[in-house]
Amino acid sequence: MKRILAPSILAADFKALGDQMKQTEENGAEYLHFDVMDGMFVPSISFGMPVLKSIHGATSQVMDAHLMVQEPIRYIEDFKKAGADIVTVHLEACTDIRKTIAKIRECKMKAGVSICPETPVEEVQFLLPEVDMLLVMSVHPGFGGQKFILESLDKIRRIRKVIEEQKLNTDIQVDGGIYLSNVKEVLDAGANVIVAGSAVFNGNPGENTRAFMEILNAYE
Ligand code: DX5
Ligand code: ZN
């Protein structure tokens, strides 16, 4: 199973975003994680389609859009036009999750579904065969720089077990509070797509990316 790093640009220095993205790309980060916050589903507001549109041509990284947005079905086409490759929506934010996933597929993007820390695995298990990726939030969505919620590890283990039992190839992405010091525990639990914002963009993004990729590439 390929292990992928998805640096979250929420933590980037927007004065130097182009250069910082390049540093993550040149050092092996395959995805770029794009945290869209609407101030309704989560308390913060971050950025949206115009920023994605302006950056997606500047990198070959996979544009991994995480929509922390109420009723995201309204914006799927816009994110497709802006250059998203993957759109992940929150189970808790959709009136009709299946209709939303179908819309993402209709727009020829990979579909992800995300659950907040307080949402049990049982509520999303039924969707595993229908999505490309399951995003387990290891912090309460809305802010970067939070502490990893340790109970997330058991959720990841349980989801990995279901994926293996059902012989699915759904990716497990984990997002929030992941650093060089705890990423191995997250991999051990069964995640294969790692989101890191602060740990990549605080300090030297190139060096931080390289350090993460050393761990991901060496992981058996
Ligand atoms: C939080 C976002 C996360 C966050 C990760 O709602 O979804 O992607 O930016 O940030 P760090 O890695 O700084 O915890
Ligand atoms: Zn995110």
Tab-separated table of C-alpha atoms and ligand atoms in Angstrom:
chain	number	residue	atom	x	y	z
A	1	MET	CA	0.000	0.000	0.000
A	2	LYS	CA	1.420	3.354	-1.017
A	3	ARG	CA	1.902	5.862	1.778
A	4	ILE	CA	1.211	9.438	0.800
A	5	LEU	CA	1.939	12.799	2.422
A	6	ALA	CA	-0.668	15.538	1.966
A	7	PRO	CA	0.698	18.843	3.330
A	8	SER	CA	-2.170	21.095	4.437
A	9	ILE	CA	-1.656	24.606	3.032
A	10	LEU	CA	-3.840	26.005	5.822
A	11	ALA	CA	-0.569	26.272	7.776
A	12	ALA	CA	1.467	27.723	4.881
A	13	ASP	CA	2.856	31.258	4.676
A	14	PHE	CA	0.535	32.682	2.025
A	15	LYS	CA	3.084	35.395	1.237
A	16	ALA	CA	5.302	32.598	-0.071
A	17	LEU	CA	2.748	29.927	-0.971
A	18	GLY	CA	4.076	29.197	-4.463
A	19	ASP	CA	7.604	28.604	-3.220
A	20	GLN	CA	6.439	26.584	-0.200
A	21	MET	CA	4.258	24.309	-2.350
A	22	LYS	CA	7.216	23.761	-4.666
A	23	GLN	CA	9.352	22.701	-1.709
A	24	THR	CA	6.785	20.081	-0.704
A	25	GLU	CA	6.457	18.849	-4.289
A	26	GLU	CA	10.223	18.620	-4.857
A	27	ASN	CA	10.637	16.641	-1.640
A	28	GLY	CA	8.071	13.989	-2.417
A	29	ALA	CA	4.634	15.104	-1.188
A	30	GLU	CA	2.235	13.589	-3.723
A	31	TYR	CA	-0.912	15.427	-2.541
A	32	LEU	CA	-1.596	18.999	-1.542
A	33	HIS	CA	-4.323	19.192	1.115
A	34	PHE	CA	-6.680	22.093	0.672
A	35	ASP	CA	-8.707	22.866	3.800
A	36	VAL	CA	-11.892	24.687	2.829
A	37	MET	CA	-13.771	26.104	5.821
A	38	ASP	CA	-17.103	27.926	5.486
A	39	GLY	CA	-17.611	29.394	8.971
A	40	MET	CA	-20.844	27.360	9.269
A	41	PHE	CA	-19.880	23.681	9.462
A	42	VAL	CA	-16.728	24.797	11.290
A	43	PRO	CA	-16.189	28.087	13.167
A	44	SER	CA	-13.382	29.332	10.869
A	45	ILE	CA	-13.302	30.612	7.307
A	46	SER	CA	-10.247	29.693	5.223
A	47	PHE	CA	-10.210	29.911	1.390
A	48	GLY	CA	-12.025	28.543	-1.637
A	49	MET	CA	-12.156	28.073	-5.402
A	50	PRO	CA	-10.171	31.167	-6.501
A	51	VAL	CA	-7.119	30.094	-4.477
A	52	LEU	CA	-7.364	26.528	-5.754
A	53	LYS	CA	-7.744	27.798	-9.320
A	54	SER	CA	-4.641	29.949	-8.994
A	55	ILE	CA	-2.418	27.186	-7.595
A	56	HIS	CA	-3.510	23.995	-9.250
A	57	GLY	CA	-1.672	24.784	-12.494
A	58	ALA	CA	1.544	25.548	-10.572
A	59	THR	CA	2.113	22.016	-9.321
A	60	SER	CA	1.736	18.408	-10.401
A	61	GLN	CA	0.594	17.476	-6.887
A	62	VAL	CA	-2.860	15.938	-6.492
A	63	MET	CA	-5.281	18.659	-5.334
A	64	ASP	CA	-6.882	17.036	-2.294
A	65	ALA	CA	-9.793	19.297	-1.298
A	66	HIS	CA	-11.221	18.763	2.188
A	67	LEU	CA	-14.586	20.532	2.319
A	68	MET	CA	-15.477	21.498	5.866
A	69	VAL	CA	-18.584	23.027	4.342
A	70	GLN	CA	-22.313	22.746	5.119
A	71	GLU	CA	-24.192	21.013	2.252
A	72	PRO	CA	-21.095	20.739	0.007
A	73	ILE	CA	-23.133	19.342	-2.928
A	74	ARG	CA	-23.691	22.994	-3.836
A	75	TYR	CA	-19.994	23.465	-4.654
A	76	ILE	CA	-18.832	20.170	-6.238
A	77	GLU	CA	-18.939	21.488	-9.810
A	78	ASP	CA	-17.122	24.672	-8.782
A	79	PHE	CA	-14.307	22.664	-7.209
A	80	LYS	CA	-14.038	20.540	-10.312
A	81	LYS	CA	-13.724	23.695	-12.428
A	82	ALA	CA	-11.149	25.105	-9.979
A	83	GLY	CA	-8.964	22.022	-10.423
A	84	ALA	CA	-9.695	19.641	-7.547
A	85	ASP	CA	-8.698	16.004	-8.119
A	86	ILE	CA	-10.187	14.649	-4.907
A	87	VAL	CA	-13.127	16.109	-3.008
A	88	THR	CA	-13.778	14.919	0.531
A	89	VAL	CA	-17.026	15.884	2.212
A	90	HIS	CA	-18.155	15.487	5.806
A	91	LEU	CA	-20.785	12.863	6.577
A	92	GLU	CA	-22.109	15.284	9.214
A	93	ALA	CA	-22.518	18.131	6.699
A	94	CYS	CA	-24.566	16.380	3.998
A	95	THR	CA	-28.348	15.998	3.893
A	96	ASP	CA	-27.851	13.202	1.348
A	97	ILE	CA	-24.298	11.774	1.444
A	98	ARG	CA	-24.902	9.316	-1.391
A	99	LYS	CA	-26.204	12.074	-3.685
A	100	THR	CA	-23.164	14.176	-2.816
A	101	ILE	CA	-20.741	11.336	-3.545
A	102	ALA	CA	-22.552	10.636	-6.826
A	103	LYS	CA	-22.113	14.320	-7.763
A	104	ILE	CA	-18.354	14.099	-7.111
A	105	ARG	CA	-18.140	11.011	-9.300
A	106	GLU	CA	-20.245	12.655	-12.001
A	107	CYS	CA	-17.615	15.421	-12.058
A	108	LYS	CA	-14.939	12.747	-12.549
A	109	MET	CA	-13.130	13.375	-9.266
A	110	LYS	CA	-12.099	10.926	-6.565
A	111	ALA	CA	-14.602	10.902	-3.704
A	112	GLY	CA	-13.745	11.003	-0.014
A	113	VAL	CA	-15.927	11.044	3.053
A	114	SER	CA	-14.758	12.413	6.382
A	115	ILE	CA	-15.924	11.844	9.952
A	116	CYS	CA	-15.373	14.142	12.930
A	117	PRO	CA	-13.854	12.734	16.120
A	118	GLU	CA	-17.284	12.383	17.744
A	119	THR	CA	-18.760	10.388	14.835
A	120	PRO	CA	-18.527	6.620	15.367
A	121	VAL	CA	-17.063	4.360	12.668
A	122	GLU	CA	-20.375	2.466	12.514
A	123	GLU	CA	-22.041	5.536	10.975
A	124	VAL	CA	-19.750	5.592	7.943
A	125	GLN	CA	-18.815	1.925	7.468
A	126	PHE	CA	-21.575	1.396	4.883
A	127	LEU	CA	-19.918	3.921	2.574
A	128	LEU	CA	-16.459	2.316	2.455
A	129	PRO	CA	-17.150	0.384	-0.782
A	130	GLU	CA	-18.511	3.564	-2.411
A	131	VAL	CA	-15.642	5.998	-1.808
A	132	ASP	CA	-11.960	6.186	-2.754
A	133	MET	CA	-10.868	7.518	0.629
A	134	LEU	CA	-12.091	7.767	4.194
A	135	LEU	CA	-10.771	10.760	6.139
A	136	VAL	CA	-10.589	10.207	9.894
A	137	MET	CA	-10.336	13.598	11.626
A	138	SER	CA	-7.863	13.328	14.496
A	139	VAL	CA	-8.728	16.851	15.658
A	140	HIS	CA	-12.008	18.752	15.784
A	141	PRO	CA	-12.142	20.355	12.333
A	142	GLY	CA	-11.691	24.093	12.022
A	143	PHE	CA	-8.169	24.864	13.143
A	144	GLY	CA	-4.610	23.777	12.466
A	145	GLY	CA	-2.085	23.252	15.244
A	146	GLN	CA	-4.305	21.182	17.561
A	147	LYS	CA	-3.287	18.104	19.591
A	148	PHE	CA	-3.812	14.645	18.037
A	149	ILE	CA	-6.850	12.921	19.628
A	150	LEU	CA	-5.465	9.532	20.701
A	151	GLU	CA	-8.857	7.755	20.420
A	152	SER	CA	-8.513	8.256	16.629
A	153	LEU	CA	-6.011	5.377	16.520
A	154	ASP	CA	-8.664	2.833	17.471
A	155	LYS	CA	-11.052	4.229	14.834
A	156	ILE	CA	-8.341	3.883	12.194
A	157	ARG	CA	-7.579	0.292	13.275
A	158	ARG	CA	-11.271	-0.643	13.077
A	159	ILE	CA	-11.708	0.914	9.652
A	160	ARG	CA	-8.550	-0.789	8.334
A	161	LYS	CA	-9.944	-4.132	9.618
A	162	VAL	CA	-13.240	-3.623	7.735
A	163	ILE	CA	-11.388	-2.628	4.544
A	164	GLU	CA	-9.233	-5.763	4.755
A	165	GLU	CA	-12.205	-8.043	5.583
A	166	GLN	CA	-14.179	-6.663	2.635
A	167	LYS	CA	-11.094	-6.697	0.380
A	168	LEU	CA	-11.570	-3.029	-0.483
A	169	ASN	CA	-8.806	-0.670	-1.568
A	170	THR	CA	-10.216	2.424	0.099
A	171	ASP	CA	-7.472	4.785	1.322
A	172	ILE	CA	-7.506	5.902	4.953
A	173	GLN	CA	-6.495	9.547	5.333
A	174	VAL	CA	-5.849	11.037	8.798
A	175	ASP	CA	-5.835	14.735	9.429
A	176	GLY	CA	-4.879	16.872	12.391
A	177	GLY	CA	-2.095	16.958	14.944
A	178	ILE	CA	0.295	14.688	13.047
A	179	TYR	CA	4.023	15.278	13.563
A	180	LEU	CA	7.249	13.383	12.922
A	181	SER	CA	6.956	12.198	16.534
A	182	ASN	CA	3.598	10.413	16.139
A	183	VAL	CA	3.231	9.642	12.415
A	184	LYS	CA	4.510	6.077	12.854
A	185	GLU	CA	1.677	5.311	15.325
A	186	VAL	CA	-0.810	6.595	12.742
A	187	LEU	CA	0.736	4.360	10.054
A	188	ASP	CA	0.774	1.409	12.477
A	189	ALA	CA	-2.983	1.890	13.031
A	190	GLY	CA	-3.532	1.497	9.281
A	191	ALA	CA	-3.606	4.981	7.741
A	192	ASN	CA	-1.904	5.453	4.379
A	193	VAL	CA	-2.567	9.117	3.540
A	194	ILE	CA	-1.113	11.552	6.088
A	195	VAL	CA	-2.236	15.175	6.319
A	196	ALA	CA	0.199	17.506	8.060
A	197	GLY	CA	-0.089	21.281	8.207
A	198	SER	CA	1.916	22.737	11.097
A	199	ALA	CA	4.463	19.920	11.014
A	200	VAL	CA	5.294	20.708	7.385
A	201	PHE	CA	4.888	24.469	7.100
A	202	ASN	CA	6.239	25.596	10.483
A	203	GLY	CA	9.981	25.903	9.828
A	204	ASN	CA	11.443	24.641	6.552
A	205	PRO	CA	8.736	22.983	4.402
A	206	GLY	CA	11.295	21.228	2.200
A	207	GLU	CA	13.229	19.709	5.093
A	208	ASN	CA	10.032	18.794	6.963
A	209	THR	CA	8.577	17.119	3.878
A	210	ARG	CA	11.797	15.175	3.350
A	211	ALA	CA	11.761	13.991	6.968
A	212	PHE	CA	8.166	12.774	6.650
A	213	MET	CA	8.883	11.046	3.344
A	214	GLU	CA	11.859	9.219	4.874
A	215	ILE	CA	9.468	7.685	7.426
A	216	LEU	CA	6.688	6.977	4.908
A	217	ASN	CA	9.007	5.440	2.321
A	218	ALA	CA	10.803	3.285	4.883
A	219	TYR	CA	7.556	2.088	6.461
A	220	GLU	CA	6.890	-1.645	6.068
B	1	DX5	C1	-8.345	21.074	10.488
B	1	DX5	C2	-7.783	20.728	9.146
B	1	DX5	C3	-6.455	20.048	9.217
B	1	DX5	C4	-5.423	20.896	9.811
B	1	DX5	C5	-4.209	20.077	10.050
B	1	DX5	O1	-9.710	21.301	10.388
B	1	DX5	O2	-8.636	19.837	8.481
B	1	DX5	O3	-6.002	19.707	7.905
B	1	DX5	O4	-5.156	21.964	8.972
B	1	DX5	O5	-3.378	20.908	10.682
B	1	DX5	P1	-2.192	20.451	11.628
B	1	DX5	O6	-1.413	19.429	10.843
B	1	DX5	O7	-1.486	21.717	11.842
B	1	DX5	O8	-2.802	19.869	12.852
B	2	ZN	ZN	-8.057	18.892	6.418
